[in-house]
PDB file of C-alpha atoms in Angstrom:
ATOM      1  CA  MET A   1     138.412 126.759 127.750  1.00  0.00           C
ATOM      2  CA  THR A   2     137.451 122.907 127.744  1.00  0.00           C
ATOM      3  CA  ASN A   3     136.002 120.742 125.925  1.00  0.00           C
ATOM      4  CA  LEU A   4     132.680 118.832 126.752  1.00  0.00           C
ATOM      5  CA  VAL A   5     131.044 116.129 125.479  1.00  0.00           C
ATOM      6  CA  LEU A   6     127.678 116.167 125.159  1.00  0.00           C
ATOM      7  CA  THR A   7     124.895 113.909 126.051  1.00  0.00           C
ATOM      8  CA  ARG A   8     121.156 112.851 126.750  1.00  0.00           C
ATOM      9  CA  MET A   9     120.668 111.057 130.005  1.00  0.00           C
ATOM     10  CA  GLY A  10     116.883 110.560 130.439  1.00  0.00           C
ATOM     11  CA  GLY A  11     116.175 113.335 127.533  1.00  0.00           C
ATOM     12  CA  ARG A  12     118.491 115.646 129.418  1.00  0.00           C
ATOM     13  CA  PRO A  13     121.096 117.391 127.739  1.00  0.00           C
ATOM     14  CA  CYS A  14     124.158 116.577 130.021  1.00  0.00           C
ATOM     15  CA  ALA A  15     128.527 117.125 129.248  1.00  0.00           C
ATOM     16  CA  ILE A  16     131.112 115.423 130.454  1.00  0.00           C
ATOM     17  CA  PRO A  17     134.447 117.685 130.470  1.00  0.00           C
ATOM     18  CA  CYS A  18     136.551 115.159 128.133  1.00  0.00           C
ATOM     19  CA  GLU A  19     139.340 115.069 130.507  1.00  0.00           C
ATOM     20  CA  HIS A  20     137.840 112.426 132.234  1.00  0.00           C
ATOM     21  CA  VAL A  21     136.489 110.585 129.527  1.00  0.00           C
ATOM     22  CA  VAL A  22     138.590 107.611 128.945  1.00  0.00           C
ATOM     23  CA  GLU A  23     136.223 106.418 126.079  1.00  0.00           C
ATOM     24  CA  ILE A  24     132.655 105.882 124.747  1.00  0.00           C
ATOM     25  CA  ILE A  25     131.831 101.696 123.857  1.00  0.00           C
ATOM     26  CA  PRO A  26     128.346 100.684 122.102  1.00  0.00           C
ATOM     27  CA  ARG A  27     125.690  98.907 124.639  1.00  0.00           C
ATOM     28  CA  VAL A  28     126.990  95.944 126.009  1.00  0.00           C
ATOM     29  CA  GLN A  29     125.847  92.868 127.735  1.00  0.00           C
ATOM     30  CA  LEU A  30     126.350  94.009 131.788  1.00  0.00           C
ATOM     31  CA  ASP A  31     126.888  91.221 134.153  1.00  0.00           C
ATOM     32  CA  HIS A  32     124.450  91.787 137.822  1.00  0.00           C
ATOM     33  CA  VAL A  33     125.550  92.747 140.817  1.00  0.00           C
ATOM     34  CA  PRO A  34     123.433  91.066 143.611  1.00  0.00           C
ATOM     35  CA  ASP A  35     122.075  94.386 146.468  1.00  0.00           C
ATOM     36  CA  ALA A  36     123.415  96.914 144.070  1.00  0.00           C
ATOM     37  CA  PRO A  37     121.536 100.142 144.606  1.00  0.00           C
ATOM     38  CA  PRO A  38     119.260 101.097 141.704  1.00  0.00           C
ATOM     39  CA  GLU A  39     121.781 103.241 140.299  1.00  0.00           C
ATOM     40  CA  VAL A  40     124.039 100.025 139.575  1.00  0.00           C
ATOM     41  CA  LEU A  41     122.810  98.682 136.757  1.00  0.00           C
ATOM     42  CA  GLY A  42     126.105  96.080 136.797  1.00  0.00           C
ATOM     43  CA  VAL A  43     129.342  95.938 135.520  1.00  0.00           C
ATOM     44  CA  ILE A  44     131.506  95.595 132.359  1.00  0.00           C
ATOM     45  CA  ASN A  45     134.517  93.580 132.074  1.00  0.00           C
ATOM     46  CA  LEU A  46     136.925  96.196 130.127  1.00  0.00           C
ATOM     47  CA  ARG A  47     140.193  94.984 128.954  1.00  0.00           C
ATOM     48  CA  GLY A  48     140.523  93.206 131.944  1.00  0.00           C
ATOM     49  CA  ARG A  49     139.229  96.218 133.834  1.00  0.00           C
ATOM     50  CA  VAL A  50     135.939  95.724 135.731  1.00  0.00           C
ATOM     51  CA  VAL A  51     134.340  98.344 134.989  1.00  0.00           C
ATOM     52  CA  PRO A  52     130.593  99.374 136.914  1.00  0.00           C
ATOM     53  CA  VAL A  53     128.341 100.428 134.457  1.00  0.00           C
ATOM     54  CA  ILE A  54     126.210 103.567 136.972  1.00  0.00           C
ATOM     55  CA  ASP A  55     122.744 105.207 135.839  1.00  0.00           C
ATOM     56  CA  LEU A  56     121.902 108.599 136.050  1.00  0.00           C
ATOM     57  CA  ARG A  57     119.258 108.654 134.106  1.00  0.00           C
ATOM     58  CA  GLY A  58     116.301 108.222 137.316  1.00  0.00           C
ATOM     59  CA  ARG A  59     117.220 111.399 139.022  1.00  0.00           C
ATOM     60  CA  LEU A  60     117.941 114.038 136.260  1.00  0.00           C
ATOM     61  CA  SER A  61     114.816 114.040 134.276  1.00  0.00           C
ATOM     62  CA  GLN A  62     111.115 113.434 135.756  1.00  0.00           C
ATOM     63  CA  VAL A  63     110.146 111.390 132.629  1.00  0.00           C
ATOM     64  CA  LYS A  64     110.815 107.415 133.448  1.00  0.00           C
ATOM     65  CA  PRO A  65     113.495 105.886 131.333  1.00  0.00           C
ATOM     66  CA  LEU A  66     113.604 103.272 129.135  1.00  0.00           C
ATOM     67  CA  PRO A  67     115.478  99.781 130.300  1.00  0.00           C
ATOM     68  CA  PHE A  68     117.848  99.604 128.040  1.00  0.00           C
ATOM     69  CA  TYR A  69     121.056 102.398 127.276  1.00  0.00           C
ATOM     70  CA  GLN A  70     122.425 103.319 123.742  1.00  0.00           C
ATOM     71  CA  HIS A  71     126.378 103.785 125.104  1.00  0.00           C
ATOM     72  CA  LEU A  72     128.306 104.044 128.163  1.00  0.00           C
ATOM     73  CA  VAL A  73     130.919 106.632 128.521  1.00  0.00           C
ATOM     74  CA  ILE A  74     133.869 105.518 130.170  1.00  0.00           C
ATOM     75  CA  VAL A  75     135.176 108.559 132.973  1.00  0.00           C
ATOM     76  CA  ARG A  76     138.474 107.723 134.913  1.00  0.00           C
ATOM     77  CA  ALA A  77     137.005 108.929 138.788  1.00  0.00           C
ATOM     78  CA  ALA A  78     138.288 109.752 142.294  1.00  0.00           C
ATOM     79  CA  LYS A  79     141.922 107.374 142.354  1.00  0.00           C
ATOM     80  CA  GLY A  80     142.414 106.412 138.709  1.00  0.00           C
ATOM     81  CA  LYS A  81     138.930 103.748 139.052  1.00  0.00           C
ATOM     82  CA  LEU A  82     137.159 104.001 136.109  1.00  0.00           C
ATOM     83  CA  LEU A  83     133.089 104.094 136.079  1.00  0.00           C
ATOM     84  CA  GLY A  84     130.862 103.600 132.958  1.00  0.00           C
ATOM     85  CA  LEU A  85     127.629 106.315 133.005  1.00  0.00           C
ATOM     86  CA  ALA A  86     124.528 104.793 130.939  1.00  0.00           C
ATOM     87  CA  VAL A  87     123.962 107.857 128.883  1.00  0.00           C
ATOM     88  CA  ASP A  88     120.893 107.390 125.668  1.00  0.00           C
ATOM     89  CA  GLU A  89     123.140 109.398 123.272  1.00  0.00           C
ATOM     90  CA  VAL A  90     126.716 111.151 122.506  1.00  0.00           C
ATOM     91  CA  ARG A  91     125.430 113.948 120.789  1.00  0.00           C
ATOM     92  CA  ASP A  92     128.570 116.293 120.466  1.00  0.00           C
ATOM     93  CA  VAL A  93     131.947 117.348 121.439  1.00  0.00           C
ATOM     94  CA  VAL A  94     131.850 121.308 121.869  1.00  0.00           C
ATOM     95  CA  THR A  95     134.242 124.435 123.477  1.00  0.00           C
ATOM     96  CA  VAL A  96     133.253 126.123 125.954  1.00  0.00           C
ATOM     97  CA  GLN A  97     135.118 129.333 128.283  1.00  0.00           C
ATOM     98  CA  GLU A  98     134.716 127.978 131.198  1.00  0.00           C
ATOM     99  CA  ASP A  99     133.186 130.752 132.748  1.00  0.00           C
ATOM    100  CA  ALA A 100     130.614 130.245 131.213  1.00  0.00           C
ATOM    101  CA  ILE A 101     129.467 127.072 133.384  1.00  0.00           C
ATOM    102  CA  GLU A 102     128.004 128.197 136.108  1.00  0.00           C
ATOM    103  CA  LYS A 103     127.855 126.086 139.728  1.00  0.00           C
ATOM    104  CA  PRO A 104     124.638 125.564 140.621  1.00  0.00           C
ATOM    105  CA  GLY A 105     125.305 122.855 143.435  1.00  0.00           C
ATOM    106  CA  ASP A 106     123.490 119.907 144.371  1.00  0.00           C
ATOM    107  CA  ILE A 107     120.675 119.385 141.227  1.00  0.00           C
ATOM    108  CA  ALA A 108     118.348 116.558 141.558  1.00  0.00           C
ATOM    109  CA  GLY A 109     119.560 115.793 144.010  1.00  0.00           C
ATOM    110  CA  VAL A 110     123.136 114.423 141.415  1.00  0.00           C
ATOM    111  CA  ARG A 111     126.240 117.333 142.437  1.00  0.00           C
ATOM    112  CA  SER A 112     127.362 119.020 139.575  1.00  0.00           C
ATOM    113  CA  PRO A 113     130.416 121.377 138.445  1.00  0.00           C
ATOM    114  CA  GLY A 114     127.428 123.545 136.675  1.00  0.00           C
ATOM    115  CA  VAL A 115     125.348 124.502 134.591  1.00  0.00           C
ATOM    116  CA  VAL A 116     126.245 125.381 131.042  1.00  0.00           C
ATOM    117  CA  ARG A 117     123.893 127.180 128.082  1.00  0.00           C
ATOM    118  CA  ILE A 118     124.362 125.903 124.343  1.00  0.00           C
ATOM    119  CA  GLU A 119     122.331 126.305 121.773  1.00  0.00           C
ATOM    120  CA  ASP A 120     118.906 126.913 123.785  1.00  0.00           C
ATOM    121  CA  ASP A 121     119.193 124.077 126.090  1.00  0.00           C
ATOM    122  CA  LEU A 122     120.495 124.540 129.703  1.00  0.00           C
ATOM    123  CA  VAL A 123     123.176 121.473 129.638  1.00  0.00           C
ATOM    124  CA  LEU A 124     123.968 119.877 133.250  1.00  0.00           C
ATOM    125  CA  VAL A 125     127.404 119.018 133.552  1.00  0.00           C
ATOM    126  CA  LEU A 126     128.550 116.535 135.755  1.00  0.00           C
ATOM    127  CA  GLY A 127     132.410 114.893 136.765  1.00  0.00           C
ATOM    128  CA  PRO A 128     132.750 111.925 137.477  1.00  0.00           C
ATOM    129  CA  GLU A 129     132.987 112.134 141.662  1.00  0.00           C
ATOM    130  CA  ASP A 130     130.043 114.681 141.358  1.00  0.00           C
ATOM    131  CA  ALA A 131     128.125 112.290 139.166  1.00  0.00           C
ATOM    132  CA  TYR A 132     127.554 109.361 141.952  1.00  0.00           C
ATOM    133  CA  HIS A 133     128.101 109.782 145.784  1.00  0.00           C
ATOM    134  CA  GLY A 134     129.364 106.642 145.734  1.00  0.00           C
ATOM    135  CA  SER A 135     132.085 106.279 142.914  1.00  0.00           C
ATOM    136  CA  SER A 136     135.325 107.448 145.237  1.00  0.00           C
TER     137      SER A 136
END
């Protein structure tokens, strides 16, 4: 069994395995990073740690994302680094069978550990290293 945090990114249903989620925080002020890739919205100071904030909404949806997000899902990435994923909405926490997660590989330039059907939605499952190639 796997627990997933269900979110929406760019209108698309996505999930992040709970084992990678450190915390979920509301929208906060970001500090700009000069010459950063477009996916990097900026950085935040989270209790003394500098955490990059990544916005995958443009890659995951054909709908142009709003310039703001509602929540940050803080995940533990490679080598204990923290990474903030900007999401439009945090919907729920669900439990699914591990074999219910199908392995599609690379979708829209975002590597994914899988896709799972939850109710009528096909939900893209994002792992921290898989979500953003530059995070590790």
